[in-house]
Amino acid sequence: MRPIFLIGFMASGKSTLGRALAGAEPWLRFVDLDEAIETREGCSVAEIFAACGQDAFRKLESAMLRELAADDTVIACGGGTPCRRENMDFMLERGTVVRLEASVDTIVRRLAEAPRGQRPLVDGLLDEPEALKAHVEKMLAEREETYGRSQHNFNADRLETVSQVSRAVDEFRRRFLTL
């Protein structure tokens, strides 16, 4: 099976769903692109952003994406990964691109509940719910054209409980693992 690339905004559930899929399908390898970069570089995404800047991080991300794109692999991409046109072109050519969609309210809640220091593009807004929501809406609008290039969409609003994740895995398997 060609690789599956999970794209979508931060906190849309890409890693949650990807890990659950790999747990349900032993033949399927899961890669969280951000985690792979952190392992290779020996520091967090936030530290890379702080030390080298967003552009340097995006170059690392692009290189790792190409390195890790293998058959029988699900890759949870960072929210900005497809925003580099060459990355989205590569993913569309190499595999199946599935956009995970969650509502703005779901994304804002998940971001607010997540540990601090993991999301450099929104960390400064986590204690300001209205400003965070406005920022998320703005970024989603800016990324809509890019995310809209995906081949498929998958509702990721319900990935909160074990049973919701299990149902999502079943639906994802029916829709995409037979491609």
mmCIF file of C-alpha atoms in Angstrom:
data_model
loop_
_atom_site.group_PDB
_atom_site.id
_atom_site.type_symbol
_atom_site.label_atom_id
_atom_site.label_comp_id
_atom_site.label_asym_id
_atom_site.label_seq_id
_atom_site.Cartn_x
_atom_site.Cartn_y
_atom_site.Cartn_z
ATOM 1 C CA MET A 1 0.000 0.000 0.000
ATOM 2 C CA ARG A 2 1.234 3.474 -0.850
ATOM 3 C CA PRO A 3 1.993 5.759 2.099
ATOM 4 C CA ILE A 4 -0.854 7.673 3.680
ATOM 5 C CA PHE A 5 -0.161 11.257 4.671
ATOM 6 C CA LEU A 6 -2.381 12.711 7.384
ATOM 7 C CA ILE A 7 -2.538 16.466 7.042
ATOM 8 C CA GLY A 8 -4.506 19.127 8.862
ATOM 9 C CA PHE A 9 -4.191 21.892 11.378
ATOM 10 C CA MET A 10 -2.305 21.395 14.621
ATOM 11 C CA ALA A 11 -4.373 19.512 17.209
ATOM 12 C CA SER A 12 -6.651 18.061 14.546
ATOM 13 C CA GLY A 13 -5.837 14.538 15.740
ATOM 14 C CA LYS A 14 -3.275 13.338 13.189
ATOM 15 C CA SER A 15 -0.978 11.685 15.741
ATOM 16 C CA THR A 16 -3.838 10.250 17.788
ATOM 17 C CA LEU A 17 -5.447 8.635 14.764
ATOM 18 C CA GLY A 18 -2.151 7.539 13.208
ATOM 19 C CA ARG A 19 -0.975 5.774 16.375
ATOM 20 C CA ALA A 20 -4.342 4.072 16.766
ATOM 21 C CA LEU A 21 -4.275 2.890 13.152
ATOM 22 C CA ALA A 22 -0.822 1.386 13.572
ATOM 23 C CA GLY A 23 -1.966 -0.298 16.776
ATOM 24 C CA ALA A 24 -4.916 -1.850 14.963
ATOM 25 C CA GLU A 25 -2.932 -2.906 11.899
ATOM 26 C CA PRO A 26 0.406 -4.530 12.866
ATOM 27 C CA TRP A 27 1.696 -4.363 9.280
ATOM 28 C CA LEU A 28 1.234 -0.591 9.244
ATOM 29 C CA ARG A 29 4.101 1.635 10.345
ATOM 30 C CA PHE A 30 3.300 4.987 11.966
ATOM 31 C CA VAL A 31 5.559 8.034 11.865
ATOM 32 C CA ASP A 32 4.887 11.334 13.574
ATOM 33 C CA LEU A 33 6.951 13.716 11.443
ATOM 34 C CA ASP A 34 7.578 16.190 14.283
ATOM 35 C CA GLU A 35 8.708 13.392 16.610
ATOM 36 C CA ALA A 36 11.028 11.990 13.937
ATOM 37 C CA ILE A 37 12.626 15.422 13.537
ATOM 38 C CA GLU A 38 12.997 15.820 17.304
ATOM 39 C CA THR A 39 14.656 12.405 17.572
ATOM 40 C CA ARG A 40 17.050 13.124 14.711
ATOM 41 C CA GLU A 41 17.937 16.633 15.933
ATOM 42 C CA GLY A 42 18.006 15.814 19.646
ATOM 43 C CA CYS A 43 15.764 18.756 20.560
ATOM 44 C CA SER A 44 12.139 19.818 20.364
ATOM 45 C CA VAL A 45 10.397 21.530 17.463
ATOM 46 C CA ALA A 46 10.045 24.612 19.685
ATOM 47 C CA GLU A 47 13.795 24.600 20.331
ATOM 48 C CA ILE A 48 14.525 24.309 16.610
ATOM 49 C CA PHE A 49 12.177 27.231 15.927
ATOM 50 C CA ALA A 50 13.863 29.303 18.646
ATOM 51 C CA ALA A 51 17.438 28.478 17.648
ATOM 52 C CA CYS A 52 17.213 28.280 13.871
ATOM 53 C CA GLY A 53 13.896 29.813 12.843
ATOM 54 C CA GLN A 54 10.834 28.500 11.100
ATOM 55 C CA ASP A 55 12.458 28.338 7.656
ATOM 56 C CA ALA A 56 15.255 26.054 8.897
ATOM 57 C CA PHE A 57 12.681 23.836 10.560
ATOM 58 C CA ARG A 58 10.626 23.649 7.355
ATOM 59 C CA LYS A 59 13.723 22.542 5.408
ATOM 60 C CA LEU A 60 14.355 19.747 7.932
ATOM 61 C CA GLU A 61 10.701 18.792 7.756
ATOM 62 C CA SER A 62 10.757 18.598 3.946
ATOM 63 C CA ALA A 63 13.843 16.378 3.967
ATOM 64 C CA MET A 64 12.423 14.030 6.622
ATOM 65 C CA LEU A 65 9.100 13.789 4.791
ATOM 66 C CA ARG A 66 10.827 12.454 1.703
ATOM 67 C CA GLU A 67 13.071 10.145 3.697
ATOM 68 C CA LEU A 68 10.236 8.556 5.650
ATOM 69 C CA ALA A 69 7.615 8.214 2.902
ATOM 70 C CA ALA A 70 7.538 4.456 2.438
ATOM 71 C CA ASP A 71 4.881 1.938 1.521
ATOM 72 C CA ASP A 72 2.746 0.636 4.398
ATOM 73 C CA THR A 73 3.388 3.816 6.372
ATOM 74 C CA VAL A 74 1.051 6.404 7.829
ATOM 75 C CA ILE A 75 2.750 9.751 8.376
ATOM 76 C CA ALA A 76 1.214 12.381 10.650
ATOM 77 C CA CYS A 77 2.509 15.578 9.094
ATOM 78 C CA GLY A 78 2.962 18.826 10.950
ATOM 79 C CA GLY A 79 0.218 21.366 10.329
ATOM 80 C CA GLY A 80 2.537 23.426 8.132
ATOM 81 C CA THR A 81 4.104 20.552 6.193
ATOM 82 C CA PRO A 82 1.779 20.780 3.175
ATOM 83 C CA CYS A 83 2.075 24.583 3.106
ATOM 84 C CA ARG A 84 5.297 24.195 1.174
ATOM 85 C CA ARG A 85 3.885 23.526 -2.256
ATOM 86 C CA GLU A 86 6.647 21.071 -3.128
ATOM 87 C CA ASN A 87 5.733 18.995 -0.050
ATOM 88 C CA MET A 88 2.071 18.799 -0.996
ATOM 89 C CA ASP A 89 2.998 17.996 -4.600
ATOM 90 C CA PHE A 90 5.291 15.216 -3.350
ATOM 91 C CA MET A 91 2.632 13.733 -1.052
ATOM 92 C CA LEU A 92 -0.045 13.792 -3.740
ATOM 93 C CA GLU A 93 2.303 12.113 -6.206
ATOM 94 C CA ARG A 94 3.753 9.557 -3.775
ATOM 95 C CA GLY A 95 0.738 8.436 -1.769
ATOM 96 C CA THR A 96 -2.722 9.144 -0.432
ATOM 97 C CA VAL A 97 -3.333 12.469 1.314
ATOM 98 C CA VAL A 98 -6.097 12.569 3.917
ATOM 99 C CA ARG A 99 -7.033 15.847 5.545
ATOM 100 C CA LEU A 100 -8.200 15.552 9.138
ATOM 101 C CA GLU A 101 -10.787 18.220 9.815
ATOM 102 C CA ALA A 102 -11.807 19.389 13.261
ATOM 103 C CA SER A 103 -13.900 22.388 14.195
ATOM 104 C CA VAL A 104 -12.221 25.590 15.364
ATOM 105 C CA ASP A 105 -13.716 25.065 18.830
ATOM 106 C CA THR A 106 -12.306 21.523 19.005
ATOM 107 C CA ILE A 107 -8.867 22.697 17.891
ATOM 108 C CA VAL A 108 -8.819 25.595 20.360
ATOM 109 C CA ARG A 109 -9.875 23.323 23.226
ATOM 110 C CA ARG A 110 -7.252 20.697 22.359
ATOM 111 C CA LEU A 111 -4.540 23.340 22.096
ATOM 112 C CA ALA A 112 -5.528 24.850 25.449
ATOM 113 C CA GLU A 113 -5.473 21.407 27.105
ATOM 114 C CA ALA A 114 -2.101 20.361 25.642
ATOM 115 C CA PRO A 115 1.185 20.794 27.512
ATOM 116 C CA ARG A 116 2.808 24.184 27.030
ATOM 117 C CA GLY A 117 5.916 24.623 24.924
ATOM 118 C CA GLN A 118 5.006 22.212 22.132
ATOM 119 C CA ARG A 119 3.391 24.532 19.599
ATOM 120 C CA PRO A 120 5.614 27.534 18.877
ATOM 121 C CA LEU A 121 3.125 29.136 16.488
ATOM 122 C CA VAL A 122 0.449 29.458 19.216
ATOM 123 C CA ASP A 123 2.202 29.063 22.579
ATOM 124 C CA GLY A 124 1.991 32.783 23.330
ATOM 125 C CA LEU A 125 -1.797 32.709 22.949
ATOM 126 C CA LEU A 126 -2.717 29.665 25.037
ATOM 127 C CA ASP A 127 -3.848 31.755 28.011
ATOM 128 C CA GLU A 128 -5.966 34.061 25.830
ATOM 129 C CA PRO A 129 -8.868 31.959 24.488
ATOM 130 C CA GLU A 130 -10.394 34.627 22.236
ATOM 131 C CA ALA A 131 -7.041 35.622 20.741
ATOM 132 C CA LEU A 132 -6.167 31.950 20.241
ATOM 133 C CA LYS A 133 -9.479 31.314 18.492
ATOM 134 C CA ALA A 134 -8.999 34.333 16.209
ATOM 135 C CA HIS A 135 -5.455 33.195 15.381
ATOM 136 C CA VAL A 136 -6.594 29.641 14.612
ATOM 137 C CA GLU A 137 -9.387 30.944 12.369
ATOM 138 C CA LYS A 138 -6.926 33.194 10.535
ATOM 139 C CA MET A 139 -4.364 30.413 10.027
ATOM 140 C CA LEU A 140 -7.046 27.967 8.875
ATOM 141 C CA ALA A 141 -8.296 30.496 6.336
ATOM 142 C CA GLU A 142 -4.726 31.043 5.087
ATOM 143 C CA ARG A 143 -4.175 27.279 4.744
ATOM 144 C CA GLU A 144 -7.560 26.384 3.255
ATOM 145 C CA GLU A 145 -6.357 26.374 -0.341
ATOM 146 C CA THR A 146 -3.424 24.129 0.556
ATOM 147 C CA TYR A 147 -5.399 21.747 2.765
ATOM 148 C CA GLY A 148 -8.128 21.711 0.130
ATOM 149 C CA ARG A 149 -5.748 19.998 -2.299
ATOM 150 C CA SER A 150 -5.972 16.771 -0.273
ATOM 151 C CA GLN A 151 -7.522 13.797 -2.002
ATOM 152 C CA HIS A 152 -9.788 12.925 0.930
ATOM 153 C CA ASN A 153 -11.276 14.491 4.067
ATOM 154 C CA PHE A 154 -11.880 12.802 7.408
ATOM 155 C CA ASN A 155 -13.842 14.243 10.320
ATOM 156 C CA ALA A 156 -11.580 14.301 13.370
ATOM 157 C CA ASP A 157 -13.807 16.073 15.889
ATOM 158 C CA ARG A 158 -14.485 12.852 17.763
ATOM 159 C CA LEU A 159 -11.109 11.537 18.847
ATOM 160 C CA GLU A 160 -11.501 12.223 22.556
ATOM 161 C CA THR A 161 -12.295 8.845 24.116
ATOM 162 C CA VAL A 162 -11.027 5.330 23.515
ATOM 163 C CA SER A 163 -14.357 4.319 21.970
ATOM 164 C CA GLN A 164 -14.426 7.374 19.682
ATOM 165 C CA VAL A 165 -10.879 6.659 18.498
ATOM 166 C CA SER A 166 -11.796 3.000 17.940
ATOM 167 C CA ARG A 167 -14.804 3.984 15.813
ATOM 168 C CA ALA A 168 -12.659 6.457 13.867
ATOM 169 C CA VAL A 169 -10.059 3.744 13.201
ATOM 170 C CA ASP A 170 -12.780 1.397 11.911
ATOM 171 C CA GLU A 171 -14.136 4.093 9.605
ATOM 172 C CA PHE A 172 -10.652 5.045 8.391
ATOM 173 C CA ARG A 173 -9.789 1.411 7.673
ATOM 174 C CA ARG A 174 -12.976 0.948 5.626
ATOM 175 C CA ARG A 175 -12.390 4.134 3.654
ATOM 176 C CA PHE A 176 -8.635 4.237 3.095
ATOM 177 C CA LEU A 177 -6.787 1.029 3.878
ATOM 178 C CA THR A 178 -8.333 -0.753 0.942
ATOM 179 C CA LEU A 179 -7.125 1.815 -1.611
#
